[in-house]
Coordinates of C-alpha atoms and ligand atoms in Angstrom, one line a residue:
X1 CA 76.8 -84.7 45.6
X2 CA 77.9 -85.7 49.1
X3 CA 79.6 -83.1 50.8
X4 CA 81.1 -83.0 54.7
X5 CA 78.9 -82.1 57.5
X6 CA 80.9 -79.1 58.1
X7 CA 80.8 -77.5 54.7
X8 CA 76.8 -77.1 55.3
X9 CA 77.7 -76.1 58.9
X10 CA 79.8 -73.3 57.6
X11 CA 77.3 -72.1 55.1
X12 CA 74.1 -72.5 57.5
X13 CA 75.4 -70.8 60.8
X14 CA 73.3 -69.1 62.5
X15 CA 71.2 -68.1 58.7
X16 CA 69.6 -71.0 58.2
X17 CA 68.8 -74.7 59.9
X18 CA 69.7 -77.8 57.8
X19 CA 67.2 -80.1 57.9
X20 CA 68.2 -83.8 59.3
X21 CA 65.5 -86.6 57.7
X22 CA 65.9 -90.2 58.4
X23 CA 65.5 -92.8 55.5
X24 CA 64.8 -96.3 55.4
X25 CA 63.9 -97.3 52.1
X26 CA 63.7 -96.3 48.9
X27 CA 60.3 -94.2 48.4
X28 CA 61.5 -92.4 51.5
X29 CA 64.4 -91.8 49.5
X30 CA 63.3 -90.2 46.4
X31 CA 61.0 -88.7 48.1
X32 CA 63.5 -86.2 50.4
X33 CA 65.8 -85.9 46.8
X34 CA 62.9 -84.4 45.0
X35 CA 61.9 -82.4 48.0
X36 CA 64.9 -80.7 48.4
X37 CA 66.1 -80.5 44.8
X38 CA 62.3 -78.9 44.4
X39 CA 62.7 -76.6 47.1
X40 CA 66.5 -76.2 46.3
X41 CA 67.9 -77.1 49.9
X42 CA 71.0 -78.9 51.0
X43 CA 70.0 -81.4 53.2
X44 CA 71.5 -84.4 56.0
X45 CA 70.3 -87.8 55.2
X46 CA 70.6 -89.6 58.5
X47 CA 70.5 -93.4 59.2
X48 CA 69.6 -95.1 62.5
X49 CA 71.0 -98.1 63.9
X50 CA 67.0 -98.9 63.2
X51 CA 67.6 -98.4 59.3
X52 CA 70.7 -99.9 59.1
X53 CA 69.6 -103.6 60.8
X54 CA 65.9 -102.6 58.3
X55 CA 67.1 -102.2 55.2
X56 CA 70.4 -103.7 55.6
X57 CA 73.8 -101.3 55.0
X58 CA 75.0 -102.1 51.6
X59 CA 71.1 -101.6 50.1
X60 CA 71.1 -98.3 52.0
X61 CA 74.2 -97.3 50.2
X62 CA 73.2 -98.3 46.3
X63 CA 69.9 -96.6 47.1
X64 CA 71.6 -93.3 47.7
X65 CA 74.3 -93.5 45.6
X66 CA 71.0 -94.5 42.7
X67 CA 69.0 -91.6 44.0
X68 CA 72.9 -89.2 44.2
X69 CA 72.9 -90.2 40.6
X70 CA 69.8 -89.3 39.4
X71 CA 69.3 -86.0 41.5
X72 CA 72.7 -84.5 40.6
X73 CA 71.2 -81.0 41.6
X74 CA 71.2 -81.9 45.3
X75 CA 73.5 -81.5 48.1
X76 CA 73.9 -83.5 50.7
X77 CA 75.9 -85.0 54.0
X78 CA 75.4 -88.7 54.9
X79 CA 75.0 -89.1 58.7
X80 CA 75.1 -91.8 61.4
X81 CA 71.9 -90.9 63.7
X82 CA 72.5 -91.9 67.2
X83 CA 75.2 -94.6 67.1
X84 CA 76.7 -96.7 69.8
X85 CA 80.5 -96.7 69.9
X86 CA 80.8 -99.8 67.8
X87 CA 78.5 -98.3 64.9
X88 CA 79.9 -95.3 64.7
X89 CA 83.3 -97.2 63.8
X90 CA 81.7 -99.3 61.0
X91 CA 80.1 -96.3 59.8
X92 CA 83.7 -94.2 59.4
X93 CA 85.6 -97.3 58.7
X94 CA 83.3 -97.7 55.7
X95 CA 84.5 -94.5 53.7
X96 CA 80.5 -93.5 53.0
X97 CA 79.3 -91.1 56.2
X98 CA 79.9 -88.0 56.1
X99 CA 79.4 -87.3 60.4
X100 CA 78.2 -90.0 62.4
X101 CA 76.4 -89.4 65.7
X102 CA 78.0 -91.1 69.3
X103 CA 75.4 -90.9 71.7
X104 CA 76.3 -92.1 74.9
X105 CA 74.2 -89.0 76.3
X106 CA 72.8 -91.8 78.8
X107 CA 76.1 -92.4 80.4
X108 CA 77.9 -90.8 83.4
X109 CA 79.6 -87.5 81.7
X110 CA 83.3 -88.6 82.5
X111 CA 81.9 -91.7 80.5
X112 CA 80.4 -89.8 77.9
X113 CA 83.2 -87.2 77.3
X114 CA 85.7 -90.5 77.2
X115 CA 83.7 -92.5 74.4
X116 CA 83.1 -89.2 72.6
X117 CA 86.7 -88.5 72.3
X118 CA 87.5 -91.8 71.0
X119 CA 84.9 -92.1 68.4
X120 CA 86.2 -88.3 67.4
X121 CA 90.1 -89.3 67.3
X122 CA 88.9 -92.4 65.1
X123 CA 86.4 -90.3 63.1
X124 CA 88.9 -86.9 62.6
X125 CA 92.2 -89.3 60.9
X126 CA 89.2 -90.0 58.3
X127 CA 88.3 -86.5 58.1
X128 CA 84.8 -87.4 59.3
X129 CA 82.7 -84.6 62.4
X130 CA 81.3 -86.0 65.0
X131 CA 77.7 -84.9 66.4
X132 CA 77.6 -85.9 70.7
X133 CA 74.6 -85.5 72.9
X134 CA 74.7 -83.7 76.4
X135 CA 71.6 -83.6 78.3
X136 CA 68.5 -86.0 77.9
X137 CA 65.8 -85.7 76.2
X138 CA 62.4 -87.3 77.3
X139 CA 60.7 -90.5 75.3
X140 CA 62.1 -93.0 73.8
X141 CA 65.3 -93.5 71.8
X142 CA 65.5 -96.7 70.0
X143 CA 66.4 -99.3 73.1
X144 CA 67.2 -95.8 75.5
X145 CA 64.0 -95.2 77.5
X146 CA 64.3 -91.9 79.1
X147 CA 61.2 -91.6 81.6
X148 CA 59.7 -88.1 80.9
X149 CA 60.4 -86.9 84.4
X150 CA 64.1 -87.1 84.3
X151 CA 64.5 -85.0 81.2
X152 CA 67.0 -82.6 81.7
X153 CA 68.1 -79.6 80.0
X154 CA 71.8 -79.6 79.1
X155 CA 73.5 -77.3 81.2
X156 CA 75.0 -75.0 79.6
X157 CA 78.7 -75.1 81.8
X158 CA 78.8 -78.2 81.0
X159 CA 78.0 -78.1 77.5
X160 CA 81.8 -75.7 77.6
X161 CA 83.7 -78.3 79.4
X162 CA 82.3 -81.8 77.6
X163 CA 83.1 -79.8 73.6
X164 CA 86.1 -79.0 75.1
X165 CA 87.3 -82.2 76.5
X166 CA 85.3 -84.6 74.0
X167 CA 86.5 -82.7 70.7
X168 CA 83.2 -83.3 69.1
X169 CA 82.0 -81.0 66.0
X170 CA 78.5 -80.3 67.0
X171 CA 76.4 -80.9 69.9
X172 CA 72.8 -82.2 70.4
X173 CA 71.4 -80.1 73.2
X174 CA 68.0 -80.8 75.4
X175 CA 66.2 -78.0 74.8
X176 CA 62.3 -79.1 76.2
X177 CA 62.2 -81.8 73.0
X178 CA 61.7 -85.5 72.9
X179 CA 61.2 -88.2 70.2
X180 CA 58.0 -89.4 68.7
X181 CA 54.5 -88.0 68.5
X182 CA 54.0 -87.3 72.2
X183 CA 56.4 -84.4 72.6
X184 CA 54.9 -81.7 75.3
X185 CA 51.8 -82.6 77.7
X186 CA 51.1 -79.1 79.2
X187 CA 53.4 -76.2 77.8
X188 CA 54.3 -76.3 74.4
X189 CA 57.6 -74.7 73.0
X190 CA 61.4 -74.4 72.4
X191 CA 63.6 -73.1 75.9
X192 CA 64.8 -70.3 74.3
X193 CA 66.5 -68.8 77.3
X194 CA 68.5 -72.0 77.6
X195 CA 69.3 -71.8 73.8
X196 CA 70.6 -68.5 74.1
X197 CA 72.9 -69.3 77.0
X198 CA 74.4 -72.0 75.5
X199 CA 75.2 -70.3 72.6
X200 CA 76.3 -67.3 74.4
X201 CA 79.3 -69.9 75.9
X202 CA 80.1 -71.6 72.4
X203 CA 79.6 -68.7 70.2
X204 CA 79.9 -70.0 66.4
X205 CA 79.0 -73.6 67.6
X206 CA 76.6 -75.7 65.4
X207 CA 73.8 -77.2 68.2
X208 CA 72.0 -79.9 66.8
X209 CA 67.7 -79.9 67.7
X210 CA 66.6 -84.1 68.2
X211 CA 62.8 -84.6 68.2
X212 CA 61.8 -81.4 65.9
X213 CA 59.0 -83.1 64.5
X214 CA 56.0 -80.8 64.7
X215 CA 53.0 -83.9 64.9
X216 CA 50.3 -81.7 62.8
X217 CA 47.2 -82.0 64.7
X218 CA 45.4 -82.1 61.4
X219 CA 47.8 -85.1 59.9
X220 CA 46.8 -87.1 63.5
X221 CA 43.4 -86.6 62.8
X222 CA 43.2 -87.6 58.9
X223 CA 45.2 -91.0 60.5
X224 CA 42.5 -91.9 63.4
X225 CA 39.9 -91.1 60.6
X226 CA 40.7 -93.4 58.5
X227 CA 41.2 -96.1 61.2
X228 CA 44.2 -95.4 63.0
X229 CA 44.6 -95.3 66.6
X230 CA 46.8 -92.1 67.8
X231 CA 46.1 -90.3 70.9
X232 CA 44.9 -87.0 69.0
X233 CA 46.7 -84.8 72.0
X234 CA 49.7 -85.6 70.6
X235 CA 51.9 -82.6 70.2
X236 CA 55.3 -81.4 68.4
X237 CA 57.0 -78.6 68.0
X238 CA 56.1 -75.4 66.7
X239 CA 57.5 -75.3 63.3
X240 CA 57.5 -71.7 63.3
X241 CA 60.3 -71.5 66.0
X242 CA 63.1 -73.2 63.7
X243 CA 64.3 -70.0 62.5
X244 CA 64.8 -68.7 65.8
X245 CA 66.7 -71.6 67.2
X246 CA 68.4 -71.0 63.8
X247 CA 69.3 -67.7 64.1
X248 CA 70.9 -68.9 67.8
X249 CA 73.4 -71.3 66.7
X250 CA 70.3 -74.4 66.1
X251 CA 72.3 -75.7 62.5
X252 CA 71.0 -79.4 62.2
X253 CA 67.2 -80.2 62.9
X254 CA 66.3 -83.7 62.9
X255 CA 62.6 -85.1 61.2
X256 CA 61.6 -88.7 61.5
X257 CA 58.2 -88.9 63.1
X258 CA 56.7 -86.6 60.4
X259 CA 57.7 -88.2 57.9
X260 CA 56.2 -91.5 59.4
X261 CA 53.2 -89.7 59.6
X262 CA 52.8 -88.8 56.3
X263 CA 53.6 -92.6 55.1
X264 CA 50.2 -93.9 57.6
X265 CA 48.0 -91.3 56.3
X266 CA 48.8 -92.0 52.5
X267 CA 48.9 -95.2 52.8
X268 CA 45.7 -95.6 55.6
X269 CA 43.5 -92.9 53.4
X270 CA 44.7 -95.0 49.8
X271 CA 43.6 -98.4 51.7
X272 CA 40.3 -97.5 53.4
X273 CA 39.2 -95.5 49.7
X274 CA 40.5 -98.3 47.4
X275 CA 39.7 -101.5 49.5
X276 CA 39.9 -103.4 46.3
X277 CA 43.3 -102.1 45.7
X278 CA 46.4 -104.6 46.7
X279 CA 48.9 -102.8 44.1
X280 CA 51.3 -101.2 46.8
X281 CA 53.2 -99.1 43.8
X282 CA 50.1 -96.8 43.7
X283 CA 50.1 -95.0 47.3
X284 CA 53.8 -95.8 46.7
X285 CA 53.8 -93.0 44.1
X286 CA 51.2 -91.0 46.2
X287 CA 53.9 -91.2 49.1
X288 CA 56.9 -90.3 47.1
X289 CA 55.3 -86.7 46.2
X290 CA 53.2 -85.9 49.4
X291 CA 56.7 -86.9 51.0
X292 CA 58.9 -84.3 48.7
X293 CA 55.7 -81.9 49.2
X294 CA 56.5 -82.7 53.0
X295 CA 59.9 -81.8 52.8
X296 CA 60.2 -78.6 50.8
X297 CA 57.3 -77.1 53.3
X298 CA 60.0 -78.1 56.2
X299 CA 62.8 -76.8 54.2
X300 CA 60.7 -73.1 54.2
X301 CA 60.4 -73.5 58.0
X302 CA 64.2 -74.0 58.2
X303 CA 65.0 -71.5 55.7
X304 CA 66.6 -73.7 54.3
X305 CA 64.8 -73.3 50.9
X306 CA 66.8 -71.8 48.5
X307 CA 69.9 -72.2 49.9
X308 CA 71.4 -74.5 47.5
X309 CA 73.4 -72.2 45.4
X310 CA 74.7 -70.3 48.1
X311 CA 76.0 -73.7 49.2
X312 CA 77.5 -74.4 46.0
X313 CA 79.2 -71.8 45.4
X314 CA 81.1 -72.0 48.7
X315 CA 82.5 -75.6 47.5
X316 CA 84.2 -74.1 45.0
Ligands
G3H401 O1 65.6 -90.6 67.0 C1 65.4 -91.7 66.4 C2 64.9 -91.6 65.0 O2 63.6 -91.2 64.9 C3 65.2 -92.9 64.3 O3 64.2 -93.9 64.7 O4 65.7 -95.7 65.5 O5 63.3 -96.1 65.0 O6 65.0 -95.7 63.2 P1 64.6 -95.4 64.6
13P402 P1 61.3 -86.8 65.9 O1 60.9 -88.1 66.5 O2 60.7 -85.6 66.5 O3 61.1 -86.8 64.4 O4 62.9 -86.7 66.1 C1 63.8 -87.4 65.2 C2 65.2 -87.4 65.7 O5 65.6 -86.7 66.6 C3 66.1 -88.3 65.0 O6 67.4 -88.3 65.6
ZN403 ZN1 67.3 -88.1 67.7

């Protein structure tokens, strides 16, 4: 069942994190459904601009509303993930998102604040939330490069002034994360100080965690051994700090690169011990379960797990 953004917000506040995974195609798909119906979490199935141009917008659609239909257990937003202005209003003209994402995180703030409260005032006459960015986060964001040097942490004075002059729903704060595999070079781990004071100044506010992938040193190294290439120093974060960030206002984290992983080590191990194999529905069905396996182990991070009912019942 799709439900709004904000009913999980409501439900998850400061209890629990709800876990954000990007899709793409259809294993990817059914895999998250049976993760979460498995491990009985509500979850946000989030979209890039990436997945959208991929897969193309109106498969993405009948492959949820498919895999909606034949998981009718699970619980679930539909969200934009880091839109441009333009996006956003295809995505809330089209009556199937739930929350879409503006980021315009790499504009001036005055900028920012002004193309956030336009996408909200389009999004909120549809009854549709609205995620923003504040603060940059280091790597690379589809065509956004942000040099690892110039990452800043969102401050949290401002973080007051832009959810109070940009209307947004939920904010997507730089706290010490990035995107991709390459997360931390020398210390390793969440700003917690800086969590803490931003949710000290928007008490009750959902913050929203980019680049929580955690880059299992052990999933890198089953990868290069079976003939990939990743610099094994790569480095996430700690999956054992989501339910602190939780329990201070963190309500969305967002998963991509993980899940990636996962797909190149199933499909890199099933290649290099079946090289007589060209059938691509056989690690396709390996994937699909190590990917639901995947997602319920995040969704016990998150505390997430076993959520679902509560969640229910406070739809009714
Ligand atoms: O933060 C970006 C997400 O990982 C989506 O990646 O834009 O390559 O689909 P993508
Ligand atoms: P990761 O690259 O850490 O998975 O982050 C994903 C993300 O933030 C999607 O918006
Ligand atoms: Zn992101």
């Amino acid at each position: 069942m799709i439900v709004t953004t904000d009913q999980l917000f409501k439900v998850a506040y400061g209890q629990f994190a709800v876990g954000a995974y990007n899709i793409n195609n259809m294993e990817q798909t059914e895999g998250l459904f049976r993760g979460n119906v498995q491990s009985k979490a509500p979850f946000i199935l989030q979209i890039s601009k990436g997945a959208r141009k991929y897969a193309g917008v109106k498969m993405l659609e009948a492959i949820i509303r498919c895999a909606d239909a034949e998981y009718p257990d699970a619980i679930f937003a539909v969200h934009l993930d880091h839109g441009d202005e333009k996006t956003c209003y295809d995505c809330i003209d089209s009556g199937f998102y739930s929350s879409v994402m503006i980021d315009a995180s790499h504009e001036s703030l005055e900028e920012n604040i002004a193309i956030t409260r336009r996408v909200v005032e389009r999004a909120h006459a549809k009854g549709i939330s609205v995620e923003a960015e504040l603060g940059m986060l280091g790597g690379v964001e589809e065509d956004i490069a942000v040099d690892e040097d110039n990452a800043m942490l969102t401050d949290p004075d401002q973080a007051v002034e832009f959810v109070e002059r940009s209307g947004c729903d939920c904010l997507a704060v730089a706290i010490g994360t990035s995107h991709g595999a390459y997360k931390f070079k020398g210390r390793q781990g969440l700003h917690f100080k800086r969590i803490e004071e931003i949710q000290k100044r928007l008490p009750g506010f959902p913050l929203v965690m980019h680049g929580s992938s955690s880059v299992p040193a052990d999933e890198v190294r089953r990868i290069n051994e079976a003939g990939g290439g990743m610099d094994p120093s790569a480095k996430g974060v700690n999956e054992d700090e989501f339910a602190r960030a939780a329990s201070l206002g963190v309500t969305k984290v967002n998963i991509d690169t993980d899940g990636r992983l996962v797909w190149t080590r199933v499909h890199r191990e099933f290649f290099r011990d079946h090289p007589e194999q060209f059938d691509f529905r056989k690690p396709g069905e390996i994937f699909v379960q190590a990917y639901a396996d995947f997602i319920a182990h995040k969704n016990e991070k998150l505390l997430s797990a076993g959520k679902l009912d509560v969640v229910r019942a406070s739809l009714k």
